[in-house]
XYZ file of C-alpha atoms in Angstrom:
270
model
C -21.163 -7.490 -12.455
C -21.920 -4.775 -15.077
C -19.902 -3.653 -17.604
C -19.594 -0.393 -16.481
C -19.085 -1.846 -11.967
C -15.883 -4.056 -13.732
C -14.444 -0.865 -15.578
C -14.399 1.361 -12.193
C -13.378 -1.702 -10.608
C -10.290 -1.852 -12.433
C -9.891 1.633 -12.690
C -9.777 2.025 -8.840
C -7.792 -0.846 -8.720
C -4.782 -0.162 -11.013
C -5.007 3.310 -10.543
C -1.345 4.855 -10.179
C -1.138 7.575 -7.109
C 1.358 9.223 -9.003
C -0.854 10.173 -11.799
C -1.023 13.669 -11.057
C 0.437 16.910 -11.971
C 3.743 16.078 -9.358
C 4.573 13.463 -10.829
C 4.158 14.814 -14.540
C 6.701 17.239 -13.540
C 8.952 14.750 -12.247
C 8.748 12.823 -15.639
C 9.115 16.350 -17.598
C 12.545 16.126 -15.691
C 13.796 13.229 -16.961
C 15.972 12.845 -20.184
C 13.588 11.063 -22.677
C 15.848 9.109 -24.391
C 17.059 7.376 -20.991
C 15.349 4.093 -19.884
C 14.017 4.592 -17.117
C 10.556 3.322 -15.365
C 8.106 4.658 -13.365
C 9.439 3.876 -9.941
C 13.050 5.134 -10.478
C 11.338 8.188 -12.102
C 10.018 8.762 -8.746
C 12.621 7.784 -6.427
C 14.562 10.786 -8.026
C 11.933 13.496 -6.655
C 12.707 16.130 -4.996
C 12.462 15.287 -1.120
C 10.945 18.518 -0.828
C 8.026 16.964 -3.226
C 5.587 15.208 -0.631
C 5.471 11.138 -0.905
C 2.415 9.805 -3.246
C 0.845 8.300 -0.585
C 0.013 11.691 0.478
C -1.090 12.858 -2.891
C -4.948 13.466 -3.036
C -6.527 10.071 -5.107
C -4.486 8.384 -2.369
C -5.886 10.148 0.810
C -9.305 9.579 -0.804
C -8.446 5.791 -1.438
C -8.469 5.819 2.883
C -11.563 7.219 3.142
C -13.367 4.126 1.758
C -11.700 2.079 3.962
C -14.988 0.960 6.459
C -12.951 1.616 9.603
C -12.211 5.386 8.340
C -16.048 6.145 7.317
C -16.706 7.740 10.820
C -17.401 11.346 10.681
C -14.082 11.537 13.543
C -11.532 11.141 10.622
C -10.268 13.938 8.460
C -8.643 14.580 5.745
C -6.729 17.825 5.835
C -3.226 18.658 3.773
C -2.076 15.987 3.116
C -3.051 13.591 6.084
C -5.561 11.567 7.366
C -6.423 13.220 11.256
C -8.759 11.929 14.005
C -9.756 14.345 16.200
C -6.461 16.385 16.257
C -4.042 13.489 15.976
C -2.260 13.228 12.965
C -2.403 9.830 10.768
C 0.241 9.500 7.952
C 0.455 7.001 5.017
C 3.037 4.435 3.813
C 3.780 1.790 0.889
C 2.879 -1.431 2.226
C 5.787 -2.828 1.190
C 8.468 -0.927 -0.235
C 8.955 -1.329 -4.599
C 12.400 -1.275 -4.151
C 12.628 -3.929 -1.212
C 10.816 -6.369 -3.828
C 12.698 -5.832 -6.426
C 16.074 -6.529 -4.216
C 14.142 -9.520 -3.100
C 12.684 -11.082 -6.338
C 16.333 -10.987 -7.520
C 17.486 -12.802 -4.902
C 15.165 -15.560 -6.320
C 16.567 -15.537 -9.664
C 15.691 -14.261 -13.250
C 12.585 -11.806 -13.353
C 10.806 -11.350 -16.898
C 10.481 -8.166 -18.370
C 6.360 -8.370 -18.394
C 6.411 -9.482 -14.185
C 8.414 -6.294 -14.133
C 6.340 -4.091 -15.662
C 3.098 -5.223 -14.125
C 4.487 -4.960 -10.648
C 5.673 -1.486 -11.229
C 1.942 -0.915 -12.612
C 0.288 -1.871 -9.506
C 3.151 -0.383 -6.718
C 1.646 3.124 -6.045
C -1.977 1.772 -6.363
C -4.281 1.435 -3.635
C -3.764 -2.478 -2.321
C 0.016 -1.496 -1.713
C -1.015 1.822 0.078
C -2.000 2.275 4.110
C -2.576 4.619 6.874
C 0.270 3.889 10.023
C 1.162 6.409 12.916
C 4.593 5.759 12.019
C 6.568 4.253 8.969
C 9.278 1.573 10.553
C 12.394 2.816 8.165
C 13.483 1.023 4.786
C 15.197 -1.590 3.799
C 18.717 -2.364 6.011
C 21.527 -4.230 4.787
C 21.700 -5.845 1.717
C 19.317 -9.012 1.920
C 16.639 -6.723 2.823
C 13.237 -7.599 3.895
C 12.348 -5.073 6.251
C 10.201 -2.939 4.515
C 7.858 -5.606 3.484
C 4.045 -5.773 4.624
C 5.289 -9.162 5.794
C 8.391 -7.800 8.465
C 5.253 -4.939 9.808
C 2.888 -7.449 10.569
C 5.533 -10.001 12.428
C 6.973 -6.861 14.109
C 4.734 -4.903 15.209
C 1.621 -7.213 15.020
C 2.498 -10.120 16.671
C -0.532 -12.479 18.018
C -2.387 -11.946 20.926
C -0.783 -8.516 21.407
C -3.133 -5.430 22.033
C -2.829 -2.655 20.018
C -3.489 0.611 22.264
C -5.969 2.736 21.056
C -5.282 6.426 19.181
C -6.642 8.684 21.816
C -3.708 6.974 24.236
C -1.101 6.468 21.701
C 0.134 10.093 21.219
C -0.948 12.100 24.458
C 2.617 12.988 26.951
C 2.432 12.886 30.443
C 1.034 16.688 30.167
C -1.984 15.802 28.224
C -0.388 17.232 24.605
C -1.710 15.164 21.418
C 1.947 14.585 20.245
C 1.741 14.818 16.309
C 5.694 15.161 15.440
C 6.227 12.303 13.067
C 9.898 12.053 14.554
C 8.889 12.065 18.494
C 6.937 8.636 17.130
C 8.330 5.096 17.212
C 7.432 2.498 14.802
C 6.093 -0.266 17.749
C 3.197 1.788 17.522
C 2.170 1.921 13.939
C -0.642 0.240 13.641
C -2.637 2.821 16.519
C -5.049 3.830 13.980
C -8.476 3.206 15.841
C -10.372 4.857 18.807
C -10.116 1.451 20.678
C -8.204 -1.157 21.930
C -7.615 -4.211 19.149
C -6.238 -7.557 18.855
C -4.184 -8.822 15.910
C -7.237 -9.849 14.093
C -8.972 -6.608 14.633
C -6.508 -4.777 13.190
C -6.076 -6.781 10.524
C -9.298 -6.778 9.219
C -9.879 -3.370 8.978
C -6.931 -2.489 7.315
C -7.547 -5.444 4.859
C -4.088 -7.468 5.395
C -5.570 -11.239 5.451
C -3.506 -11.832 2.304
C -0.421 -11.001 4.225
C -0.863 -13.181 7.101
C 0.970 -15.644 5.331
C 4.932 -15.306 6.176
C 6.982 -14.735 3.267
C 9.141 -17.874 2.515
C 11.618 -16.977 -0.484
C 13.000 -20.180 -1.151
C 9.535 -20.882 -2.133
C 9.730 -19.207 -5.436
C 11.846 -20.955 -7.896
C 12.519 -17.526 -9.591
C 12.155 -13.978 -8.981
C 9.179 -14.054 -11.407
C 7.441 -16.048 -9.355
C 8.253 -14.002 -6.610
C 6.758 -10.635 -8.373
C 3.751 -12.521 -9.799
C 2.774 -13.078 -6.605
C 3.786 -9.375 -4.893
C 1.916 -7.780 -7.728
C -1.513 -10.294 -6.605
C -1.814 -9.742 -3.279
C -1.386 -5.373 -4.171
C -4.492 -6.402 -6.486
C -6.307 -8.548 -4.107
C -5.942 -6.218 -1.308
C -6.685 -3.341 -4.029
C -10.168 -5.093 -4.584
C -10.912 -5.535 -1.119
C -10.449 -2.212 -0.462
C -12.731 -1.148 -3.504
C -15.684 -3.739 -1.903
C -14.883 -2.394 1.840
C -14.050 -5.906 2.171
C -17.137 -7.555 1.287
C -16.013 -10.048 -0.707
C -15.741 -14.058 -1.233
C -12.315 -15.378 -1.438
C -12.935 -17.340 -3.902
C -14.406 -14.766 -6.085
C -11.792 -12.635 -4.937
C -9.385 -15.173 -6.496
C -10.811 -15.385 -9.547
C -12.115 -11.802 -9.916
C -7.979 -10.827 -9.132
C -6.209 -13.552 -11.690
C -9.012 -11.381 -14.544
C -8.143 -8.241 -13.919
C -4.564 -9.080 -13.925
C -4.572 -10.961 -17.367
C -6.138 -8.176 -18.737
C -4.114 -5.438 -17.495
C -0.772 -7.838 -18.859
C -2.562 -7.497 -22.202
C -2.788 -4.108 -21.945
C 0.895 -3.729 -21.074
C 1.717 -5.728 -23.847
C -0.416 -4.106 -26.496
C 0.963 -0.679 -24.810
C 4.455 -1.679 -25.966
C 3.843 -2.749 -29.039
C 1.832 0.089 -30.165
C-alpha cells in the first residue's frame, strides 16, 4: 500500500460525520471552559438540527457501499431513495448504549474513552435501515447495539422481503412516513428477496455476527477496545467495498488504531 492509499485510508476511516459546519455551531454553543466531549456536545443539538448520519460525508459514505452503486439509488436531502422509496440512516450501535454497557464491565481508561468517541460518528458505526428500532430501554441497556438488530430483526434462515414490497399499502402508495414504519422491517434495503447472509454481506456486518457476551470483558476497557475495532474494521471494509482478507483486515485495523491512539495522545499533550 502507498503512502498516499494508507493516508486516505485512514482519513476515510476515522473521519468524524460531524465535522461540518452543524456541528461547529453546536460546539460554538457550548461553554468552553466546561468538560465536555464530542458526543455529549452533540447529544445537546437542537432536535430541529438533522442527525449526522444524514449529514452529507455520511450519505456519500453509502454510496460506496457495492450494494448501493446501482444507478436506482439516490441521494436527495438528506436520504438515501430507491426509486421513490425513502431509505434513512442510523448509528450502528448507539455511543451512549456502549458507554452504559462498558461500565457495567468495570473501570474504562481515559485513552479507550477517547478513541471510541473518535471513531462513533465515523463510517464503520454508520448504516442505511428503513427504520431505526428505538434506543436504549431500561437501565441495563443493550438494545441499541448492532448486536440486539441483527438477533432481532435478522434472525437465521429468515427472508428479508424485498424494498419494492416493503412499503407499498394495499392501494399501491410507496409509504415513505418514517412513523407508519416498524422496525421488523429494517433491514428492506435491496430490490430482492435475501437471506441472513445476503444481507449481511452487503451491509458489511460479519464482525457483528458474533453475540455480544459482557461477562467476557474483564473491564469496561476491554469492552470499548473492542467496540471501537469492529467501527474500524467495518470502517475499512466499507472503504475496500469489502474486498478484503481477514487477516489483513486484522492487522491493517490493530495499525491504524495504534496510530490514531498516538495521535490522541500527542493531541493532548500538545
Amino acid at each position: 500500500m502507498s503512502e498516499e492509499e494508507r493516508k486516505e485510508l485512514s482519513e476515510f476511516v476515522f473521519k468524524d460525520f460531524r465535522e461540518d459546519k452543524r456541528f461547529e455551531k453546536l460546539k460554538g454553543k457550548q461553554d468552553k471552559t466546561a468538560s465536555v466531549d464530542a458526543i455529549s456536545i452533540y447529544n445537546t443539538k437542537s432536535t430541529s438540527t438533522p442527525d449526522a448520519e444524514r449529514w452529507d460525508y455520511a450519505l456519500d459514505s453509502y454510496k460506496k457501499y457495492k450494494c448501493f452503486e446501482d444507478e436506482s439509488y439516490k441521494i436527495e436531502k438528506g436520504f438515501l431513495f430507491y426509486d421513490s422509496i425513502k431509505i434513512t440512516a442510523d448509528v450502528l450501535t448507539g455511543p451512549n448504549e456502549i458507554i452504559t454497557l462498558a461500565k457495567q464491565c468495570g473501570k474504562c481508561d481515559a485513552d479507550s474513552l477517547k478513541l471510541f468517541w473518535s471513531v462513533a460518528y465515523t463510517a464503520g458505526n454508520l448504516c442505511p435501515v428503513m427504520k431505526n428500532p428505538g434506543g436504549r430501554k431500561g437501565k441495563e441497556g443493550g438494545v441499541d447495539t448492532c448486536w440486539h438488530k441483527l438477533e432481532r430483526f435478522l434472525y437465521p434462515k429468515a427472508t428479508i422481503r424485498k424494498i419494492s414490497s416493503a412499503y407499498i399499502d394495499s392501494k399501491g402508495i410507496v409509504i415513505n412516513h418514517l412513523g407508519r414504519r416498524t422496525a421488523e422491517n429494517m433491514f428492506c434495503l435491496f430490490p430482492n428477496e435475501l437471506v441472513q447472509e445476503g444481507v449481511i454481506e452487503n451491509l458489511m456486518l460479519s464482525d457483528y455476527k458474533v453475540p455480544l457476551n459482557l461477562k467476557s470483558f474483564e473491564t469496561g476497557t476491554d469492552f470499548l477496545d473492542y467496540c471501537s475495532r469492529l467501527i474500524v474494521k467495518r470502517g475499512i471494509r466499507i472503504y475496500y467495498k469489502s474486498k478484503v482478507d481477514n487477516l489483513y483486515l486484522d492487522k491493517l485495523a490493530d495499525e491504524l488504531i495504534n496510530e490514531k491512539k498516538k495521535e490522541l495522545q500527542d493531541s493532548a499533550h500538545a
